[in-house]
Amino acid sequence: MYDPVAWRTAVALAASLWAASSFAAESLSLPEALRRAALSHPDLQGFEAELGAARATRVLVSRSPTPEAGLLLEDALGTGARTGVDGAQWTLSFTQALELGDQRGGRLGVADAQAAVVSARQAQRRRDALAEVTQRFIEAAVDRERLVLAEHGVELAERTLDAAEARVAAARSPIAERSRARAALAQATLEREHAEHEELSARVSLAVSLGSPEPDFGRLQASLFELPAVRPLADLRERLQHSPDAQTRLAEAALIEAERRAALASAGLKPTLTGGVRRYGAGNDD
């Protein structure tokens, strides 16, 4: 059975606990949320490792081809006069590949273009992550306003029920009016519970995007009814040309061109310089 006194007491207790937890934590603004996301968003971790790998790749391709050394042993481990290695012949050789044209420059161009693509794609991911945080922040703020409206609806339904009970007690209204008021209060209570769940879910989603498993912030400082001024069309076009998506496409096109140049340079002559020393076992000559 519905008990108005017990229900109001539970609501007041829950509201006081929520208020205490909210005031215990600092409020959160959108600029602060974006700053935290830039440092701890899960999708933005590992950027430095990716850039470090690109730098290491450039260091490797900047080196000249590694010289090769070889040892050739002949006429060894035979029988008779060829027993053992005393009569063996051995040749120690060194080989160095020579780079002609712009082969090294082509490799460096590809490495630089790959690093530029990595940076451009990171800018895309950073933009997408911050846009996600902004969306979740606004959703959490909107759900908070919906909860406030739902709480007002419960308060209004409670006052309506009090008035209906007073009129029924004074025989000024039928009992059905009190029943309708109770049903309206029950519906308003359900709507408030739904709004509470929605707000909590939105706050948890926002906290996860900030790198925290649960909300560690209080109230959200959001001005939902203050819209920014619309930028001029020329300004929007200029910003579009320098957007992360445009910069990524340009970097990818530059990478394709660098790979084409490197392939043409690598298709040229690849001479090698070889030298060595040979020892003849029979006369112990070199």
mmCIF file of C-alpha atoms in Angstrom:
data_model
loop_
_atom_site.group_PDB
_atom_site.id
_atom_site.type_symbol
_atom_site.label_atom_id
_atom_site.label_comp_id
_atom_site.label_asym_id
_atom_site.label_seq_id
_atom_site.Cartn_x
_atom_site.Cartn_y
_atom_site.Cartn_z
ATOM 1 C CA MET A 1 0.000 0.000 0.000
ATOM 2 C CA TYR A 2 1.190 3.481 -0.837
ATOM 3 C CA ASP A 3 2.340 5.427 2.233
ATOM 4 C CA PRO A 4 2.844 9.133 1.429
ATOM 5 C CA VAL A 5 4.792 9.866 4.594
ATOM 6 C CA ALA A 6 7.230 6.988 4.138
ATOM 7 C CA TRP A 7 7.683 7.787 0.459
ATOM 8 C CA ARG A 8 8.433 11.453 1.105
ATOM 9 C CA THR A 9 10.932 10.482 3.795
ATOM 10 C CA ALA A 10 12.742 8.129 1.416
ATOM 11 C CA VAL A 11 12.787 10.767 -1.303
ATOM 12 C CA ALA A 12 14.173 13.383 1.045
ATOM 13 C CA LEU A 13 16.871 10.987 2.271
ATOM 14 C CA ALA A 14 17.888 10.046 -1.280
ATOM 15 C CA ALA A 15 17.982 13.693 -2.314
ATOM 16 C CA SER A 16 20.140 14.626 0.659
ATOM 17 C CA LEU A 17 22.577 11.782 -0.063
ATOM 18 C CA TRP A 18 22.839 12.748 -3.719
ATOM 19 C CA ALA A 19 23.374 16.393 -2.847
ATOM 20 C CA ALA A 20 26.075 15.500 -0.336
ATOM 21 C CA SER A 21 27.950 13.379 -2.874
ATOM 22 C CA SER A 22 27.631 16.071 -5.557
ATOM 23 C CA PHE A 23 28.931 18.830 -3.339
ATOM 24 C CA ALA A 24 31.755 16.613 -2.103
ATOM 25 C CA ALA A 25 33.154 16.437 -5.634
ATOM 26 C CA GLU A 26 34.115 19.460 -7.672
ATOM 27 C CA SER A 27 31.829 20.641 -10.438
ATOM 28 C CA LEU A 28 32.886 19.997 -14.011
ATOM 29 C CA SER A 29 32.782 22.394 -16.958
ATOM 30 C CA LEU A 30 33.088 21.461 -20.610
ATOM 31 C CA PRO A 31 36.579 23.006 -21.061
ATOM 32 C CA GLU A 32 37.809 21.069 -18.027
ATOM 33 C CA ALA A 33 36.240 17.863 -19.351
ATOM 34 C CA LEU A 34 37.985 18.347 -22.695
ATOM 35 C CA ARG A 35 41.297 18.993 -20.941
ATOM 36 C CA ARG A 36 40.949 15.797 -18.927
ATOM 37 C CA ALA A 37 39.936 13.811 -21.994
ATOM 38 C CA ALA A 38 42.992 14.995 -23.919
ATOM 39 C CA LEU A 39 45.157 13.493 -21.166
ATOM 40 C CA SER A 40 43.301 10.299 -20.280
ATOM 41 C CA HIS A 41 40.799 9.349 -23.000
ATOM 42 C CA PRO A 42 41.272 5.634 -23.801
ATOM 43 C CA ASP A 43 41.422 6.258 -27.555
ATOM 44 C CA LEU A 44 44.210 8.819 -27.168
ATOM 45 C CA GLN A 45 46.632 6.621 -25.281
ATOM 46 C CA GLY A 46 49.685 5.389 -27.154
ATOM 47 C CA PHE A 47 50.163 8.451 -29.345
ATOM 48 C CA GLU A 48 53.735 8.966 -28.176
ATOM 49 C CA ALA A 49 54.574 5.324 -28.864
ATOM 50 C CA GLU A 50 53.246 5.635 -32.431
ATOM 51 C CA LEU A 51 55.313 8.757 -33.059
ATOM 52 C CA GLY A 52 58.355 7.081 -31.500
ATOM 53 C CA ALA A 53 57.956 4.144 -33.873
ATOM 54 C CA ALA A 54 57.813 6.525 -36.838
ATOM 55 C CA ARG A 55 60.977 8.286 -35.668
ATOM 56 C CA ALA A 56 62.769 4.959 -35.186
ATOM 57 C CA THR A 57 61.773 3.889 -38.688
ATOM 58 C CA ARG A 58 63.295 7.044 -40.130
ATOM 59 C CA VAL A 59 66.551 6.417 -38.281
ATOM 60 C CA LEU A 60 66.736 2.894 -39.703
ATOM 61 C CA VAL A 61 66.070 3.863 -43.320
ATOM 62 C CA SER A 62 68.568 6.729 -43.121
ATOM 63 C CA ARG A 63 71.441 4.290 -42.694
ATOM 64 C CA SER A 64 73.499 3.062 -45.596
ATOM 65 C CA PRO A 65 73.279 -0.618 -46.609
ATOM 66 C CA THR A 66 75.074 -2.869 -44.158
ATOM 67 C CA PRO A 67 78.327 -4.339 -45.529
ATOM 68 C CA GLU A 68 78.492 -8.108 -45.757
ATOM 69 C CA ALA A 69 81.445 -10.368 -44.901
ATOM 70 C CA GLY A 70 81.909 -13.947 -46.030
ATOM 71 C CA LEU A 71 84.380 -16.783 -45.497
ATOM 72 C CA LEU A 72 84.812 -19.516 -48.125
ATOM 73 C CA LEU A 73 86.773 -22.644 -47.109
ATOM 74 C CA GLU A 74 87.928 -25.109 -49.833
ATOM 75 C CA ASP A 75 89.957 -28.329 -49.982
ATOM 76 C CA ALA A 76 89.538 -29.072 -46.285
ATOM 77 C CA LEU A 77 88.822 -32.225 -44.317
ATOM 78 C CA GLY A 78 89.976 -34.488 -47.145
ATOM 79 C CA THR A 79 92.306 -37.549 -47.090
ATOM 80 C CA GLY A 80 95.999 -38.009 -47.727
ATOM 81 C CA ALA A 81 97.671 -34.693 -48.378
ATOM 82 C CA ARG A 82 94.318 -33.001 -47.870
ATOM 83 C CA THR A 83 93.847 -34.281 -44.345
ATOM 84 C CA GLY A 84 92.735 -31.567 -41.895
ATOM 85 C CA VAL A 85 92.840 -27.895 -42.801
ATOM 86 C CA ASP A 86 96.565 -27.399 -43.377
ATOM 87 C CA GLY A 87 96.182 -27.620 -47.134
ATOM 88 C CA ALA A 88 92.873 -25.804 -47.252
ATOM 89 C CA GLN A 89 92.241 -22.657 -49.186
ATOM 90 C CA TRP A 90 90.105 -19.951 -47.693
ATOM 91 C CA THR A 91 88.772 -16.672 -48.978
ATOM 92 C CA LEU A 92 87.684 -13.765 -46.791
ATOM 93 C CA SER A 93 85.485 -11.332 -48.717
ATOM 94 C CA PHE A 94 83.743 -8.028 -48.024
ATOM 95 C CA THR A 95 80.792 -6.679 -50.036
ATOM 96 C CA GLN A 96 79.287 -3.202 -49.883
ATOM 97 C CA ALA A 97 76.188 -2.197 -51.838
ATOM 98 C CA LEU A 98 76.417 1.236 -53.426
ATOM 99 C CA GLU A 99 73.448 3.590 -53.597
ATOM 100 C CA LEU A 100 73.099 5.622 -56.760
ATOM 101 C CA GLY A 101 70.714 8.380 -57.603
ATOM 102 C CA ASP A 102 68.220 9.275 -54.881
ATOM 103 C CA GLN A 103 67.616 5.845 -53.383
ATOM 104 C CA ARG A 104 68.389 6.946 -49.829
ATOM 105 C CA GLY A 105 66.419 10.158 -50.279
ATOM 106 C CA GLY A 106 63.461 8.125 -51.541
ATOM 107 C CA ARG A 107 63.456 5.984 -48.415
ATOM 108 C CA LEU A 108 63.665 9.055 -46.203
ATOM 109 C CA GLY A 109 60.811 10.672 -48.118
ATOM 110 C CA VAL A 110 58.598 7.654 -47.514
ATOM 111 C CA ALA A 111 59.479 7.590 -43.805
ATOM 112 C CA ASP A 112 58.702 11.306 -43.431
ATOM 113 C CA ALA A 113 55.420 10.899 -45.307
ATOM 114 C CA GLN A 114 54.458 7.956 -43.095
ATOM 115 C CA ALA A 115 55.162 10.034 -39.983
ATOM 116 C CA ALA A 116 52.988 12.832 -41.393
ATOM 117 C CA VAL A 117 50.145 10.368 -41.965
ATOM 118 C CA VAL A 118 50.476 9.115 -38.380
ATOM 119 C CA SER A 119 50.270 12.681 -37.041
ATOM 120 C CA ALA A 120 47.278 13.525 -39.242
ATOM 121 C CA ARG A 121 45.385 10.410 -38.203
ATOM 122 C CA GLN A 122 46.135 11.141 -34.566
ATOM 123 C CA ALA A 123 44.604 14.588 -35.048
ATOM 124 C CA GLN A 124 41.511 12.882 -36.446
ATOM 125 C CA ARG A 125 41.277 10.550 -33.479
ATOM 126 C CA ARG A 126 41.803 13.440 -31.064
ATOM 127 C CA ARG A 127 39.031 15.420 -32.760
ATOM 128 C CA ASP A 128 36.653 12.435 -32.655
ATOM 129 C CA ALA A 129 37.449 11.727 -29.001
ATOM 130 C CA LEU A 130 36.851 15.317 -27.925
ATOM 131 C CA ALA A 131 33.629 15.429 -29.962
ATOM 132 C CA GLU A 132 32.493 12.279 -28.158
ATOM 133 C CA VAL A 133 33.266 13.842 -24.774
ATOM 134 C CA THR A 134 31.357 16.988 -25.751
ATOM 135 C CA GLN A 135 28.338 14.932 -26.798
ATOM 136 C CA ARG A 136 28.376 12.894 -23.583
ATOM 137 C CA PHE A 137 28.794 16.041 -21.501
ATOM 138 C CA ILE A 138 25.755 17.643 -23.141
ATOM 139 C CA GLU A 139 23.714 14.439 -22.794
ATOM 140 C CA ALA A 140 24.546 14.240 -19.085
ATOM 141 C CA ALA A 141 23.622 17.899 -18.599
ATOM 142 C CA VAL A 142 20.343 17.418 -20.486
ATOM 143 C CA ASP A 143 19.500 14.333 -18.434
ATOM 144 C CA ARG A 144 20.135 16.377 -15.293
ATOM 145 C CA GLU A 145 17.626 18.999 -16.422
ATOM 146 C CA ARG A 146 15.139 16.237 -17.230
ATOM 147 C CA LEU A 147 15.614 14.869 -13.718
ATOM 148 C CA VAL A 148 14.947 18.309 -12.252
ATOM 149 C CA LEU A 149 11.728 18.529 -14.270
ATOM 150 C CA ALA A 150 10.749 15.038 -13.129
ATOM 151 C CA GLU A 151 11.342 16.030 -9.500
ATOM 152 C CA HIS A 152 9.144 19.088 -9.989
ATOM 153 C CA GLY A 153 6.512 16.796 -11.466
ATOM 154 C CA VAL A 154 6.603 14.602 -8.355
ATOM 155 C CA GLU A 155 6.309 17.647 -6.093
ATOM 156 C CA LEU A 156 3.332 18.905 -8.085
ATOM 157 C CA ALA A 157 1.689 15.469 -7.967
ATOM 158 C CA GLU A 158 2.217 15.331 -4.202
ATOM 159 C CA ARG A 159 0.587 18.728 -3.709
ATOM 160 C CA THR A 160 -2.267 17.665 -5.962
ATOM 161 C CA LEU A 161 -2.766 14.510 -3.892
ATOM 162 C CA ASP A 162 -2.752 16.505 -0.648
ATOM 163 C CA ALA A 163 -5.395 18.834 -2.025
ATOM 164 C CA ALA A 164 -7.496 15.933 -3.296
ATOM 165 C CA GLU A 165 -7.346 14.154 0.059
ATOM 166 C CA ALA A 166 -8.384 17.343 1.832
ATOM 167 C CA ARG A 167 -11.367 17.808 -0.504
ATOM 168 C CA VAL A 168 -12.375 14.158 -0.175
ATOM 169 C CA ALA A 169 -12.125 14.387 3.627
ATOM 170 C CA ALA A 170 -14.354 17.449 3.528
ATOM 171 C CA ALA A 171 -16.788 15.652 1.220
ATOM 172 C CA ARG A 172 -16.222 18.276 -1.453
ATOM 173 C CA SER A 173 -14.858 15.853 -4.074
ATOM 174 C CA PRO A 174 -15.523 12.215 -4.951
ATOM 175 C CA ILE A 175 -13.157 9.462 -3.846
ATOM 176 C CA ALA A 176 -12.266 8.854 -7.490
ATOM 177 C CA GLU A 177 -10.433 12.187 -7.573
ATOM 178 C CA ARG A 178 -8.097 10.985 -4.822
ATOM 179 C CA SER A 179 -7.502 7.747 -6.729
ATOM 180 C CA ARG A 180 -6.624 9.687 -9.865
ATOM 181 C CA ALA A 181 -4.243 11.886 -7.885
ATOM 182 C CA ARG A 182 -2.521 8.822 -6.447
ATOM 183 C CA ALA A 183 -2.181 7.279 -9.912
ATOM 184 C CA ALA A 184 -0.693 10.546 -11.201
ATOM 185 C CA LEU A 185 1.805 10.560 -8.326
ATOM 186 C CA ALA A 186 2.787 6.963 -9.040
ATOM 187 C CA GLN A 187 3.316 7.819 -12.725
ATOM 188 C CA ALA A 188 5.388 10.894 -11.836
ATOM 189 C CA THR A 189 7.462 8.785 -9.449
ATOM 190 C CA LEU A 190 8.179 6.232 -12.185
ATOM 191 C CA GLU A 191 9.200 9.010 -14.553
ATOM 192 C CA ARG A 192 11.545 10.412 -11.935
ATOM 193 C CA GLU A 193 13.140 7.000 -11.355
ATOM 194 C CA HIS A 194 13.645 6.629 -15.100
ATOM 195 C CA ALA A 195 15.209 10.102 -15.245
ATOM 196 C CA GLU A 196 17.529 9.182 -12.364
ATOM 197 C CA HIS A 197 18.696 6.058 -14.190
ATOM 198 C CA GLU A 198 19.225 7.986 -17.414
ATOM 199 C CA GLU A 199 21.261 10.672 -15.664
ATOM 200 C CA LEU A 200 23.398 8.132 -13.832
ATOM 201 C CA SER A 201 24.069 6.232 -17.071
ATOM 202 C CA ALA A 202 25.031 9.456 -18.850
ATOM 203 C CA ARG A 203 27.375 10.468 -16.030
ATOM 204 C CA VAL A 204 29.057 7.049 -16.055
ATOM 205 C CA SER A 205 29.527 7.254 -19.834
ATOM 206 C CA LEU A 206 31.073 10.687 -19.442
ATOM 207 C CA ALA A 207 33.368 9.452 -16.675
ATOM 208 C CA VAL A 208 34.564 6.534 -18.815
ATOM 209 C CA SER A 209 35.438 8.894 -21.660
ATOM 210 C CA LEU A 210 37.508 10.854 -19.130
ATOM 211 C CA GLY A 211 39.427 7.736 -18.133
ATOM 212 C CA SER A 212 37.587 7.090 -14.856
ATOM 213 C CA PRO A 213 35.486 3.965 -14.106
ATOM 214 C CA GLU A 214 32.894 6.007 -12.208
ATOM 215 C CA PRO A 215 31.924 9.676 -11.908
ATOM 216 C CA ASP A 216 34.470 11.587 -9.845
ATOM 217 C CA PHE A 217 32.902 14.988 -10.469
ATOM 218 C CA GLY A 218 29.944 16.859 -9.065
ATOM 219 C CA ARG A 219 27.465 19.025 -10.916
ATOM 220 C CA LEU A 220 28.019 19.844 -14.566
ATOM 221 C CA GLN A 221 28.440 23.513 -15.385
ATOM 222 C CA ALA A 222 26.550 23.691 -18.655
ATOM 223 C CA SER A 223 24.733 26.581 -20.313
ATOM 224 C CA LEU A 224 22.332 24.605 -22.455
ATOM 225 C CA PHE A 225 20.339 27.603 -23.600
ATOM 226 C CA GLU A 226 23.276 29.775 -24.662
ATOM 227 C CA LEU A 227 24.051 28.956 -28.281
ATOM 228 C CA PRO A 228 27.317 30.123 -29.863
ATOM 229 C CA ALA A 229 27.236 32.663 -32.638
ATOM 230 C CA VAL A 230 27.179 31.266 -36.168
ATOM 231 C CA ARG A 231 30.508 31.752 -37.908
ATOM 232 C CA PRO A 232 30.644 33.391 -41.333
ATOM 233 C CA LEU A 233 30.603 31.042 -44.319
ATOM 234 C CA ALA A 234 34.089 32.124 -45.410
ATOM 235 C CA ASP A 235 35.452 31.277 -41.973
ATOM 236 C CA LEU A 236 33.800 27.855 -42.072
ATOM 237 C CA ARG A 237 35.305 27.131 -45.485
ATOM 238 C CA GLU A 238 38.746 28.122 -44.245
ATOM 239 C CA ARG A 239 38.420 25.883 -41.211
ATOM 240 C CA LEU A 240 37.195 23.040 -43.420
ATOM 241 C CA GLN A 241 40.309 23.232 -45.566
ATOM 242 C CA HIS A 242 42.465 22.827 -42.457
ATOM 243 C CA SER A 243 40.303 20.193 -40.789
ATOM 244 C CA PRO A 244 41.882 16.912 -39.613
ATOM 245 C CA ASP A 245 40.081 15.010 -42.378
ATOM 246 C CA ALA A 246 41.476 17.282 -45.083
ATOM 247 C CA GLN A 247 44.967 17.152 -43.605
ATOM 248 C CA THR A 248 44.800 13.346 -43.457
ATOM 249 C CA ARG A 249 43.834 13.090 -47.124
ATOM 250 C CA LEU A 250 46.674 15.408 -48.098
ATOM 251 C CA ALA A 251 49.149 13.396 -46.010
ATOM 252 C CA GLU A 252 47.989 10.124 -47.553
ATOM 253 C CA ALA A 253 48.331 11.567 -51.057
ATOM 254 C CA ALA A 254 51.847 12.763 -50.206
ATOM 255 C CA LEU A 255 52.705 9.269 -48.955
ATOM 256 C CA ILE A 256 51.574 7.704 -52.237
ATOM 257 C CA GLU A 257 53.732 10.163 -54.173
ATOM 258 C CA ALA A 258 56.735 9.488 -51.914
ATOM 259 C CA GLU A 259 56.333 5.743 -52.404
ATOM 260 C CA ARG A 260 56.194 6.244 -56.185
ATOM 261 C CA ARG A 261 59.428 8.242 -56.168
ATOM 262 C CA ALA A 262 61.148 5.718 -53.916
ATOM 263 C CA ALA A 263 60.098 2.865 -56.203
ATOM 264 C CA LEU A 264 61.498 4.655 -59.265
ATOM 265 C CA ALA A 265 64.779 5.367 -57.470
ATOM 266 C CA SER A 266 65.044 1.781 -56.225
ATOM 267 C CA ALA A 267 64.484 0.411 -59.737
ATOM 268 C CA GLY A 268 67.822 1.847 -60.939
ATOM 269 C CA LEU A 269 71.247 0.263 -60.905
ATOM 270 C CA LYS A 270 72.376 -1.347 -57.651
ATOM 271 C CA PRO A 271 76.141 -1.927 -57.998
ATOM 272 C CA THR A 272 78.145 -3.606 -55.270
ATOM 273 C CA LEU A 273 81.797 -3.273 -54.361
ATOM 274 C CA THR A 274 83.487 -6.556 -53.431
ATOM 275 C CA GLY A 275 87.007 -7.174 -52.138
ATOM 276 C CA GLY A 276 88.770 -9.838 -50.117
ATOM 277 C CA VAL A 277 91.804 -11.946 -49.275
ATOM 278 C CA ARG A 278 92.540 -15.542 -50.415
ATOM 279 C CA ARG A 279 94.975 -17.929 -48.765
ATOM 280 C CA TYR A 280 96.376 -20.915 -50.645
ATOM 281 C CA GLY A 281 97.183 -23.748 -48.294
ATOM 282 C CA ALA A 282 99.819 -25.578 -50.379
ATOM 283 C CA GLY A 283 102.353 -22.786 -50.519
ATOM 284 C CA ASN A 284 100.999 -20.807 -47.602
ATOM 285 C CA ASP A 285 100.618 -17.891 -50.022
ATOM 286 C CA ASP A 286 98.078 -15.103 -49.959
#
